[in-house]
mmCIF file of N, CA and C in Angstrom:
data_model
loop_
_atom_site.group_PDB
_atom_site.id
_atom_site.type_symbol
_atom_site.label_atom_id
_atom_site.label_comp_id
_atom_site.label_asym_id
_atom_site.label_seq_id
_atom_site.Cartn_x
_atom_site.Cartn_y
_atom_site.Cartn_z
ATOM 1 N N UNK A 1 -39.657 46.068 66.141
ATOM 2 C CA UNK A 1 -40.647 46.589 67.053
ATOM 3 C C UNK A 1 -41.212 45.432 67.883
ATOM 4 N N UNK A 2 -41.365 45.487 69.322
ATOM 5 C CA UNK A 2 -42.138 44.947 70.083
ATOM 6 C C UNK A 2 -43.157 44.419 69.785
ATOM 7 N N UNK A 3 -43.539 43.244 70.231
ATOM 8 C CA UNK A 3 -45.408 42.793 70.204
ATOM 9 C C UNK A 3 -46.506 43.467 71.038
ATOM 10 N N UNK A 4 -47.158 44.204 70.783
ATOM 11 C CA UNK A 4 -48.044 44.711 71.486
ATOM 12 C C UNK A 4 -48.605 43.735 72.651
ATOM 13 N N UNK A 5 -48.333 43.966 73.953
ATOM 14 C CA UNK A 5 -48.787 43.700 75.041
ATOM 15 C C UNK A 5 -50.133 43.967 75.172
ATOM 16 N N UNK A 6 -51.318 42.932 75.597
ATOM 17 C CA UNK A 6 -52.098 42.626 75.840
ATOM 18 C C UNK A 6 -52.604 42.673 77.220
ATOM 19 N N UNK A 7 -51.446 41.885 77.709
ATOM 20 C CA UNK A 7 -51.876 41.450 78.985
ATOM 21 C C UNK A 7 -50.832 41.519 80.011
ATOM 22 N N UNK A 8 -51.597 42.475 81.608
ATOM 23 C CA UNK A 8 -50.046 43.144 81.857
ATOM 24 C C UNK A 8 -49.451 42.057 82.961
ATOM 25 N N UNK A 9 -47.984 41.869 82.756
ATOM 26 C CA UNK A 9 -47.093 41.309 82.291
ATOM 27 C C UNK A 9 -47.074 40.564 84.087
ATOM 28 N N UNK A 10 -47.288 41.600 84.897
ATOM 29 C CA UNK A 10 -47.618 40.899 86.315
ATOM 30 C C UNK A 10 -49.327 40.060 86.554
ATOM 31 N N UNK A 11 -50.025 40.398 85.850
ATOM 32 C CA UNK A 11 -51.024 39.499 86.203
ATOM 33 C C UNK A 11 -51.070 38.249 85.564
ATOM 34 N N UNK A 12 -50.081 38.312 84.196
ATOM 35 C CA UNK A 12 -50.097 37.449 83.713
ATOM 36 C C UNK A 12 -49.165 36.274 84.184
ATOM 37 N N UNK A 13 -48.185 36.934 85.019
ATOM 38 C CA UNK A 13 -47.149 36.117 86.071
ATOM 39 C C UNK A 13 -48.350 35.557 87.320
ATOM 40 N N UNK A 14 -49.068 36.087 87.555
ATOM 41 C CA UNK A 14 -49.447 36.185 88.703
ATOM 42 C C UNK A 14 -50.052 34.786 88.741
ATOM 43 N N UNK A 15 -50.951 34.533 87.136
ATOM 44 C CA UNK A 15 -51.442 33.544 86.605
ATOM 45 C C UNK A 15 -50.945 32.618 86.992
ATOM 46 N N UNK A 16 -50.190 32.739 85.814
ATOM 47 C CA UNK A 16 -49.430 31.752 85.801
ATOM 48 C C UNK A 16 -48.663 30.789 87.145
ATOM 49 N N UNK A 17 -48.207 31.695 87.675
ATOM 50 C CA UNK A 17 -47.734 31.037 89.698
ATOM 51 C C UNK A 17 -49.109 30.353 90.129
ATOM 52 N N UNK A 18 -50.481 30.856 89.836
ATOM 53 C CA UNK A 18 -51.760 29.782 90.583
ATOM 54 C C UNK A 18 -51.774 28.852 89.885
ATOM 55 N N UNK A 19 -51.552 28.735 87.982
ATOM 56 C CA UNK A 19 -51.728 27.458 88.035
ATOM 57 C C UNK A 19 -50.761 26.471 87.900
ATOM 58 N N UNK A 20 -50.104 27.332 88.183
ATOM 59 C CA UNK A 20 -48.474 25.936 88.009
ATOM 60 C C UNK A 20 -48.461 25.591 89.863
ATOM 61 N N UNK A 21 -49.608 26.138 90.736
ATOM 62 C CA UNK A 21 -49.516 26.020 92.122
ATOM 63 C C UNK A 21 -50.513 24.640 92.140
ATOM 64 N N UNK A 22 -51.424 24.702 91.442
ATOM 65 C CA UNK A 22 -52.482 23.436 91.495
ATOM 66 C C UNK A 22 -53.346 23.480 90.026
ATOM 67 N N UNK A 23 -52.904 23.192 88.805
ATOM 68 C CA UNK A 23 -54.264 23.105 87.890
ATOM 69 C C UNK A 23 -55.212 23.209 87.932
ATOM 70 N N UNK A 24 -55.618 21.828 88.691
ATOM 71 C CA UNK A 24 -56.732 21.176 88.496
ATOM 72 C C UNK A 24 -57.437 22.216 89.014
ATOM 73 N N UNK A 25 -57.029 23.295 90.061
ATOM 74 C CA UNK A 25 -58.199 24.307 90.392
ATOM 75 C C UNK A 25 -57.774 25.567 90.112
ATOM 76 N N UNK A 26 -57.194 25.598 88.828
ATOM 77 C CA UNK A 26 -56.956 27.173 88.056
ATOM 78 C C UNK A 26 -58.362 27.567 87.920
ATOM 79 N N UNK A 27 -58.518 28.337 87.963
ATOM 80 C CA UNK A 27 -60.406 29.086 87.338
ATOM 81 C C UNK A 27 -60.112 29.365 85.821
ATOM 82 N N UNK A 28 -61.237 29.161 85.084
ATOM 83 C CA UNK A 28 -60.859 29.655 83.685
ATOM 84 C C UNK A 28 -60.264 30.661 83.377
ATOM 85 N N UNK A 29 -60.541 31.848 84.266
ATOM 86 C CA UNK A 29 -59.513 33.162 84.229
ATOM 87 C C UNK A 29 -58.384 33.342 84.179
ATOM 88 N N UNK A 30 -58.106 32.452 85.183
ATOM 89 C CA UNK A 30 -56.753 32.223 85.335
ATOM 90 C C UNK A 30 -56.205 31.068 84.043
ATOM 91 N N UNK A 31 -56.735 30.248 84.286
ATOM 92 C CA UNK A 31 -55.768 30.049 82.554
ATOM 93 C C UNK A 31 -55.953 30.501 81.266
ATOM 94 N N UNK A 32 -56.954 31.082 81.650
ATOM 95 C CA UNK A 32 -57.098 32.005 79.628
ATOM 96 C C UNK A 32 -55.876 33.310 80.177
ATOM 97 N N UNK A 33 -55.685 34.004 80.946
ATOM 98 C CA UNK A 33 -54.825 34.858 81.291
ATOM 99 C C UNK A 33 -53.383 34.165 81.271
ATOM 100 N N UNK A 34 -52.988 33.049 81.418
ATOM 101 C CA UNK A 34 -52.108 32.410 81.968
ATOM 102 C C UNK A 34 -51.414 32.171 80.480
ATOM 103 N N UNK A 35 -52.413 32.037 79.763
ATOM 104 C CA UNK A 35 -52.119 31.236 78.173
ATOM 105 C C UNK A 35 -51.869 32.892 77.428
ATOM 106 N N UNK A 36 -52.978 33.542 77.673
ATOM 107 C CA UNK A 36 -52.968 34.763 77.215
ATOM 108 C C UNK A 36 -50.840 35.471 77.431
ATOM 109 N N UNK A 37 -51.049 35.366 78.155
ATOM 110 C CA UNK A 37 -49.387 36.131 78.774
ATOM 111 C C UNK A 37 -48.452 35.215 78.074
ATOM 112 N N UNK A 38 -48.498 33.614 78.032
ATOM 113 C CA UNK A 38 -47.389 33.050 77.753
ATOM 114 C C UNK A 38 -47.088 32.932 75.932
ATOM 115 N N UNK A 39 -48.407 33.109 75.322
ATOM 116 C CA UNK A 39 -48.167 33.479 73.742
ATOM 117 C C UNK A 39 -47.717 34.805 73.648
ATOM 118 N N UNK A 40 -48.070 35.977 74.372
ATOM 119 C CA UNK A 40 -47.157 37.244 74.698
ATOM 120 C C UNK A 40 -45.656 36.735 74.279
ATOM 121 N N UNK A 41 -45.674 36.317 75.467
ATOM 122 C CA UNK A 41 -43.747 35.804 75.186
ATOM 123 C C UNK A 41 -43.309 35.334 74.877
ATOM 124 N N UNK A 42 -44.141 34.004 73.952
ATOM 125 C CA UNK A 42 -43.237 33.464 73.016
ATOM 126 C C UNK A 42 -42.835 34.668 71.620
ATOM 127 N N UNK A 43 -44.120 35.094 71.814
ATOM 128 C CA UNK A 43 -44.067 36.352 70.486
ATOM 129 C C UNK A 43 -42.782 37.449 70.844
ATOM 130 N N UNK A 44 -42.362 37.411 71.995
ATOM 131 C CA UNK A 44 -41.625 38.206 72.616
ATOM 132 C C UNK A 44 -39.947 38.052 72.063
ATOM 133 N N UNK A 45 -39.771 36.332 72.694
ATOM 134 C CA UNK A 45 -38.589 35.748 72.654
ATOM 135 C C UNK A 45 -38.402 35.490 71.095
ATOM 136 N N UNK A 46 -39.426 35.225 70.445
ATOM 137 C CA UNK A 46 -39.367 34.209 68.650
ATOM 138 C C UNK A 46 -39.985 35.343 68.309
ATOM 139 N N UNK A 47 -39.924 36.589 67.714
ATOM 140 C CA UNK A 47 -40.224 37.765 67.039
ATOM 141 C C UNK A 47 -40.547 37.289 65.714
ATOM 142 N N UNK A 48 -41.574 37.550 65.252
ATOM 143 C CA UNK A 48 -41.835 36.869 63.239
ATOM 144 C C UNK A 48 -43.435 36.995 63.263
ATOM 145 N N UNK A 49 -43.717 36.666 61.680
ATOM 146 C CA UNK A 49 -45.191 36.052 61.848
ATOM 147 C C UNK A 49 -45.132 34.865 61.107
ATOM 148 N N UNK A 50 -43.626 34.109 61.065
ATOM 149 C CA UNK A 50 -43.759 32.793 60.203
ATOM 150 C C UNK A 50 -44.860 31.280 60.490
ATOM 151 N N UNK A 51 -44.993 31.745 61.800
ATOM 152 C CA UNK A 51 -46.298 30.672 62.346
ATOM 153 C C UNK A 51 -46.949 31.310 63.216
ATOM 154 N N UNK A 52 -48.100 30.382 63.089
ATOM 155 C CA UNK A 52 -49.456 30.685 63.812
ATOM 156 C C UNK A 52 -49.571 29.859 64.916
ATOM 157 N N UNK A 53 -49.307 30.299 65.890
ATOM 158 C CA UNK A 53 -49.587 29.373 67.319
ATOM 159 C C UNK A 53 -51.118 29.460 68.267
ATOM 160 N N UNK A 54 -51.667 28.721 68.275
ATOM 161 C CA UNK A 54 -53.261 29.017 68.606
ATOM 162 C C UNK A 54 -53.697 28.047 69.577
ATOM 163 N N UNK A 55 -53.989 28.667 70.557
ATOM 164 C CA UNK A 55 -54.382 27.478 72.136
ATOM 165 C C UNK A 55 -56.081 28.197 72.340
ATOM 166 N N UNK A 56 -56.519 27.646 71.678
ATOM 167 C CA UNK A 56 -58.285 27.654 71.932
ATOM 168 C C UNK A 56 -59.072 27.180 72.756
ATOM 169 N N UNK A 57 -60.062 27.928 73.541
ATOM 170 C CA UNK A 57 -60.367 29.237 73.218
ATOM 171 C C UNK A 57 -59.257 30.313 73.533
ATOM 172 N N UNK A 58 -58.509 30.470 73.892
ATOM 173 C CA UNK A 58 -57.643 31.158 74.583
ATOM 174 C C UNK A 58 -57.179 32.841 74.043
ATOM 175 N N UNK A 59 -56.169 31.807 72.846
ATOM 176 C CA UNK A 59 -55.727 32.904 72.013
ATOM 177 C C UNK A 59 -54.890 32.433 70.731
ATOM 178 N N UNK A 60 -54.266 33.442 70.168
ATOM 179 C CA UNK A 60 -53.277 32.660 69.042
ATOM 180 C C UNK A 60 -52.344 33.898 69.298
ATOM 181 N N UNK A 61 -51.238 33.900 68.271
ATOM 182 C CA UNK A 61 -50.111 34.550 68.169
ATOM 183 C C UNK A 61 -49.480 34.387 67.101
ATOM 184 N N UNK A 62 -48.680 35.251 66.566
ATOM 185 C CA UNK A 62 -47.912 34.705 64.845
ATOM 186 C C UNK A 62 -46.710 35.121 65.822
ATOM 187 N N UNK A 63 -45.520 34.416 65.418
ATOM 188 C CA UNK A 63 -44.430 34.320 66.603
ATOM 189 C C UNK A 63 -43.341 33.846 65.153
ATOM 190 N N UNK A 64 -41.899 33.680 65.785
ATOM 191 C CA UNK A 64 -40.849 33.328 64.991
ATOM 192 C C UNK A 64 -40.627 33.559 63.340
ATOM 193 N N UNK A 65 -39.371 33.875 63.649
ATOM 194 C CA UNK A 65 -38.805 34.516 62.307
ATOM 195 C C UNK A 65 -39.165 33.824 61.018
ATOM 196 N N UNK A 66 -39.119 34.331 59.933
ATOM 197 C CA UNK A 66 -39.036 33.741 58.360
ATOM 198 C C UNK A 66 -40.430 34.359 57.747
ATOM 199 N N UNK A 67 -40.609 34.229 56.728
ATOM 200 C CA UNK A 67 -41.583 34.858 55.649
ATOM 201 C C UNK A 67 -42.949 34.840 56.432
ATOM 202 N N UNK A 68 -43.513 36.168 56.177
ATOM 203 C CA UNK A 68 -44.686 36.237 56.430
ATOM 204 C C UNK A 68 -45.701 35.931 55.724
ATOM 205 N N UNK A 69 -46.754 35.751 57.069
ATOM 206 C CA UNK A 69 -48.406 35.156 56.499
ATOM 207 C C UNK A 69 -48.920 36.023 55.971
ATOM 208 N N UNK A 70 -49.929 36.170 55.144
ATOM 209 C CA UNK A 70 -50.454 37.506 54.795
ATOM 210 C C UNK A 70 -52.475 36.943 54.345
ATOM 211 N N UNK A 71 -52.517 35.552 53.722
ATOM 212 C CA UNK A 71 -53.836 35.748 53.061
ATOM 213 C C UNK A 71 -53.953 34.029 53.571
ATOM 214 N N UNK A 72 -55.396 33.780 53.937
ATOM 215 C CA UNK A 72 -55.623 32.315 53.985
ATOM 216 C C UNK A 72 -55.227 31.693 55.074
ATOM 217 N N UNK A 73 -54.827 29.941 54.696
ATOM 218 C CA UNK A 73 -54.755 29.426 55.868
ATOM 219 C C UNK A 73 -52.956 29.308 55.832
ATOM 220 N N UNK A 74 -52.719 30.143 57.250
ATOM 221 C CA UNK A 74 -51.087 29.905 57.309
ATOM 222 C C UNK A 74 -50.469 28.785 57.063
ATOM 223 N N UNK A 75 -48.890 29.118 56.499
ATOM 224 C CA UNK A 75 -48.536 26.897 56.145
ATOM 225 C C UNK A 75 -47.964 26.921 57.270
ATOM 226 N N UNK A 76 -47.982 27.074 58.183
ATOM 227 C CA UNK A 76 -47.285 26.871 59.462
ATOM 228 C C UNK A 76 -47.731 27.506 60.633
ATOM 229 N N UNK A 77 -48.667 26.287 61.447
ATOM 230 C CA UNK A 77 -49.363 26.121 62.042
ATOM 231 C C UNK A 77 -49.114 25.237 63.546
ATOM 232 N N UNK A 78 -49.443 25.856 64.916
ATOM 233 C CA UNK A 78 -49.372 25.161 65.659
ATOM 234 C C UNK A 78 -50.591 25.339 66.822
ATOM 235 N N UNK A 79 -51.194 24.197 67.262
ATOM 236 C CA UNK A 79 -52.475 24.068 67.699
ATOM 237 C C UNK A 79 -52.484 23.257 68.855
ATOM 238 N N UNK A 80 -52.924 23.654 69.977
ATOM 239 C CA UNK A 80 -53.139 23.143 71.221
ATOM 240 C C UNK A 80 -54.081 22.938 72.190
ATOM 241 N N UNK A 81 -54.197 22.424 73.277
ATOM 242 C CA UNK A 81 -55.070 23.236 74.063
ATOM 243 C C UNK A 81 -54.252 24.099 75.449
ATOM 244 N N UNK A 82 -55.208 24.487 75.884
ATOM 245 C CA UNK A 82 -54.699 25.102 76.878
ATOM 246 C C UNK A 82 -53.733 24.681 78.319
ATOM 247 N N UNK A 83 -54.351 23.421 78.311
ATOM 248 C CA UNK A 83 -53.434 22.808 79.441
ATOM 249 C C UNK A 83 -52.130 22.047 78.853
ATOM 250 N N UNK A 84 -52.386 21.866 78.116
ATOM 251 C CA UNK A 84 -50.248 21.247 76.898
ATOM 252 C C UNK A 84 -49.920 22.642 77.275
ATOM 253 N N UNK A 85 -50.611 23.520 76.402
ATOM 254 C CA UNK A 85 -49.687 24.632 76.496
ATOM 255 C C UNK A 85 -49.266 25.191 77.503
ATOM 256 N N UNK A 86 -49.533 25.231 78.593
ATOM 257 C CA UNK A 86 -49.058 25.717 79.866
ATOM 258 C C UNK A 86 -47.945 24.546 80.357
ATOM 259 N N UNK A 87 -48.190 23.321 80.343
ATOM 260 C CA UNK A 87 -46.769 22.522 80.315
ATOM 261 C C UNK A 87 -45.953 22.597 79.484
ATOM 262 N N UNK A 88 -45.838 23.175 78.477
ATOM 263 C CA UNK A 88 -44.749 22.947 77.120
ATOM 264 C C UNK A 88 -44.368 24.384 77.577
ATOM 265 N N UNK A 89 -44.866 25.426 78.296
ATOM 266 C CA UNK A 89 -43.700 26.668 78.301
ATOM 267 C C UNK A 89 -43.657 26.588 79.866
ATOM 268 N N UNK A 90 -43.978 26.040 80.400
ATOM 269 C CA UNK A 90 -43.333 25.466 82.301
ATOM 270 C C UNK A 90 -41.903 25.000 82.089
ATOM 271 N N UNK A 91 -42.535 23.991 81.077
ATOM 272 C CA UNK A 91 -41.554 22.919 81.082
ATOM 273 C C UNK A 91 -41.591 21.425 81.970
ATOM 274 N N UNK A 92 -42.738 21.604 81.969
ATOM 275 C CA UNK A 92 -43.616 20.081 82.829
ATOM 276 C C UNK A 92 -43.705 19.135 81.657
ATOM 277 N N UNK A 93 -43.999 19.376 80.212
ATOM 278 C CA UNK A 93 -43.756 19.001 79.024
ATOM 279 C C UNK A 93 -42.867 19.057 78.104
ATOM 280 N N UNK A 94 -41.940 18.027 77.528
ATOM 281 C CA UNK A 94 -41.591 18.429 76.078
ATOM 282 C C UNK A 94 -42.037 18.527 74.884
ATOM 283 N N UNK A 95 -41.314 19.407 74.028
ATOM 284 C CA UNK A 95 -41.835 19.364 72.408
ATOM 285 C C UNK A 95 -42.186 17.821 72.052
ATOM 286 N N UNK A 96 -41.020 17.264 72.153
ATOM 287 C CA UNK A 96 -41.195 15.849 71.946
ATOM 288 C C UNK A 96 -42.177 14.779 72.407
ATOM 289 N N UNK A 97 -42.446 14.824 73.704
ATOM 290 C CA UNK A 97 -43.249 14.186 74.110
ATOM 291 C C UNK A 97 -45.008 14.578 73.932
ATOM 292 N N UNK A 98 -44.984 15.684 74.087
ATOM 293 C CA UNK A 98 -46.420 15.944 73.279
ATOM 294 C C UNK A 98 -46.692 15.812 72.033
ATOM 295 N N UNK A 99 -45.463 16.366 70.715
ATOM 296 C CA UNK A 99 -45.500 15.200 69.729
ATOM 297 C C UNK A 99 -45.887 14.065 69.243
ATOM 298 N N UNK A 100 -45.258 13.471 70.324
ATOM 299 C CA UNK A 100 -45.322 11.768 70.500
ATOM 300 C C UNK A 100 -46.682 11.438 71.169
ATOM 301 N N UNK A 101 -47.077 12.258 71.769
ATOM 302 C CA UNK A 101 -48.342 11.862 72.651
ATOM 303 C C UNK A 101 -49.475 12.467 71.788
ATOM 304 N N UNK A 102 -49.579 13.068 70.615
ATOM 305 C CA UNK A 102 -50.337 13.689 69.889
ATOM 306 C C UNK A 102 -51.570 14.964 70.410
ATOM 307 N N UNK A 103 -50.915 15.699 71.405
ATOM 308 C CA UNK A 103 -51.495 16.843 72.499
ATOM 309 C C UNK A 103 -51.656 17.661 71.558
ATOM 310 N N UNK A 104 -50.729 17.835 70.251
ATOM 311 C CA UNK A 104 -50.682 19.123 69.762
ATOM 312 C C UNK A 104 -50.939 18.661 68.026
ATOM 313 N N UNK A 105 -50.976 20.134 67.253
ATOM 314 C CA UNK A 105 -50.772 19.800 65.294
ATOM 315 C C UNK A 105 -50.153 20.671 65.338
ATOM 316 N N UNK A 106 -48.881 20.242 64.992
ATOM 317 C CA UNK A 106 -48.124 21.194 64.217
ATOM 318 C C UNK A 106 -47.806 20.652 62.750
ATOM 319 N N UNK A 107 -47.972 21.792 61.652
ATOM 320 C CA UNK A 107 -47.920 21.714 60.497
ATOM 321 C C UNK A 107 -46.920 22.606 59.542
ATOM 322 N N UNK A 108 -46.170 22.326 58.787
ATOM 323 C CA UNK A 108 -45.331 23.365 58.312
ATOM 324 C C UNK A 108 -43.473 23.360 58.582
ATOM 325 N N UNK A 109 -42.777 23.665 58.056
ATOM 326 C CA UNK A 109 -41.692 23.659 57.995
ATOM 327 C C UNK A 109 -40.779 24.375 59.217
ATOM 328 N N UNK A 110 -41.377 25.239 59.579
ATOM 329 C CA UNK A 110 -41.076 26.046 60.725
ATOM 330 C C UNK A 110 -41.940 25.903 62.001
ATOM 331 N N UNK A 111 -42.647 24.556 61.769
ATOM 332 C CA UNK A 111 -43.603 24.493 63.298
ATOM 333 C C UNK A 111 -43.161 24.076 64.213
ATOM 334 N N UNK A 112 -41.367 23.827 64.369
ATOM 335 C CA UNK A 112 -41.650 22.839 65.227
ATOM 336 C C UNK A 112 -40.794 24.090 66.301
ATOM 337 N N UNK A 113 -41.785 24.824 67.642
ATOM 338 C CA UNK A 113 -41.105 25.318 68.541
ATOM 339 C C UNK A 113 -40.032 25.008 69.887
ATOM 340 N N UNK A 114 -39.452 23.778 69.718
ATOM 341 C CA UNK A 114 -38.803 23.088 70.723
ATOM 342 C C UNK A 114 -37.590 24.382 71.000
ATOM 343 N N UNK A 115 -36.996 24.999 69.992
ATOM 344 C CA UNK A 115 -36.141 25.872 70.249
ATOM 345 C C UNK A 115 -36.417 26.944 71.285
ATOM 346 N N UNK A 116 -37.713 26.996 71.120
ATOM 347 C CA UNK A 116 -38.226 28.548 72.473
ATOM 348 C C UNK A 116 -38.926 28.187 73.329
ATOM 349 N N UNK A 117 -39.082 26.782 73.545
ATOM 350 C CA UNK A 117 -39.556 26.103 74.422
ATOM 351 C C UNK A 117 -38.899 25.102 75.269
ATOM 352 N N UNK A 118 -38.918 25.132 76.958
ATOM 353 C CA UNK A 118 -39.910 26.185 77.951
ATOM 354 C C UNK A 118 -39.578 27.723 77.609
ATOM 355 N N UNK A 119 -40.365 28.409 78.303
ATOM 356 C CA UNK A 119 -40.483 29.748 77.821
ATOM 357 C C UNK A 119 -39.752 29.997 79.284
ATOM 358 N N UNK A 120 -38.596 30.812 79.292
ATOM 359 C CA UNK A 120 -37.737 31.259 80.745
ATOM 360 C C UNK A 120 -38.274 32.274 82.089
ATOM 361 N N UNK A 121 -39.614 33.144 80.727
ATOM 362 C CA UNK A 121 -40.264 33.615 81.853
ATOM 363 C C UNK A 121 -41.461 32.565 82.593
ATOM 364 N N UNK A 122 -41.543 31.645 81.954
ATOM 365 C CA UNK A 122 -42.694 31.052 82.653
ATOM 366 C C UNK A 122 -42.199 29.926 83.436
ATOM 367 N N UNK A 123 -40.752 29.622 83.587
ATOM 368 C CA UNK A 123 -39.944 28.900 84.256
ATOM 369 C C UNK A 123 -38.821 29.521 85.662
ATOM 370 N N UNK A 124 -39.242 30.822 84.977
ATOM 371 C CA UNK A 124 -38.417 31.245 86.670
ATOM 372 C C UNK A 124 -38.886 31.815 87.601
ATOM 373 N N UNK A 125 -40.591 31.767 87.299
ATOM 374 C CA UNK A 125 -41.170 32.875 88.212
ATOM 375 C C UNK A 125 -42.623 31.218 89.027
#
């Protein structure tokens, strides 16, 4: 079954095109919407609740395959802010380099999303 859509799927494009047009003057709307839509689709593309992906304040998402979370603090965990995260599914960022640059926590055996990352809808539109 599908991830319940949140956020509809053109405004969240729509977003996304202003702030990949200029950041620095996205309005908060526009990137809580922007972030909002692009955890949509990772949940979309990586179907699971084996991790917890969370860009605060924004939103979170349980995304990619393998055993589910059910009680407590998930073991597989990934934490951002909002502006990594909009480069890591552009693709203005790599997994690696935010890694390396310590932008993000990822924790857990299954945290590391380089496989579904950039995200294709947020790279071709």
């Amino acid at each position: 079954m599908p991830p319940r859509r949140r956020t509809d799927p053109g405004q969240g494009r729509a977003a996304l095109r202003a702030w990949r047009a200029d950041p620095a003057a996205a309005t908060r709307d526009v990137v809580r919407t922007a972030v909002r839509f692009t955890l949509e689709e990772l949940a979309s593309v990586a179907p699971g609740n084996a991790v917890e992906v969370r860009v605060p304040p924004d939103g979170a998402v349980q995304a990619v395959p393998g055993p589910r979370h059910t009680r407590g603090t998930p073991p597989n965990v990934v934490e951002t802010d909002p502006a990594t995260w909009l480069e890591l599914v552009t693709g203005a960022l790599t997994w690696a380099d935010a890694v390396a640059g310590a932008r993000l926590r990822a924790s857990g055996e299954r945290a590391d999303l380089a496989a579904w990352l950039p995200l294709q809808a947020a790279r071709d539109r």
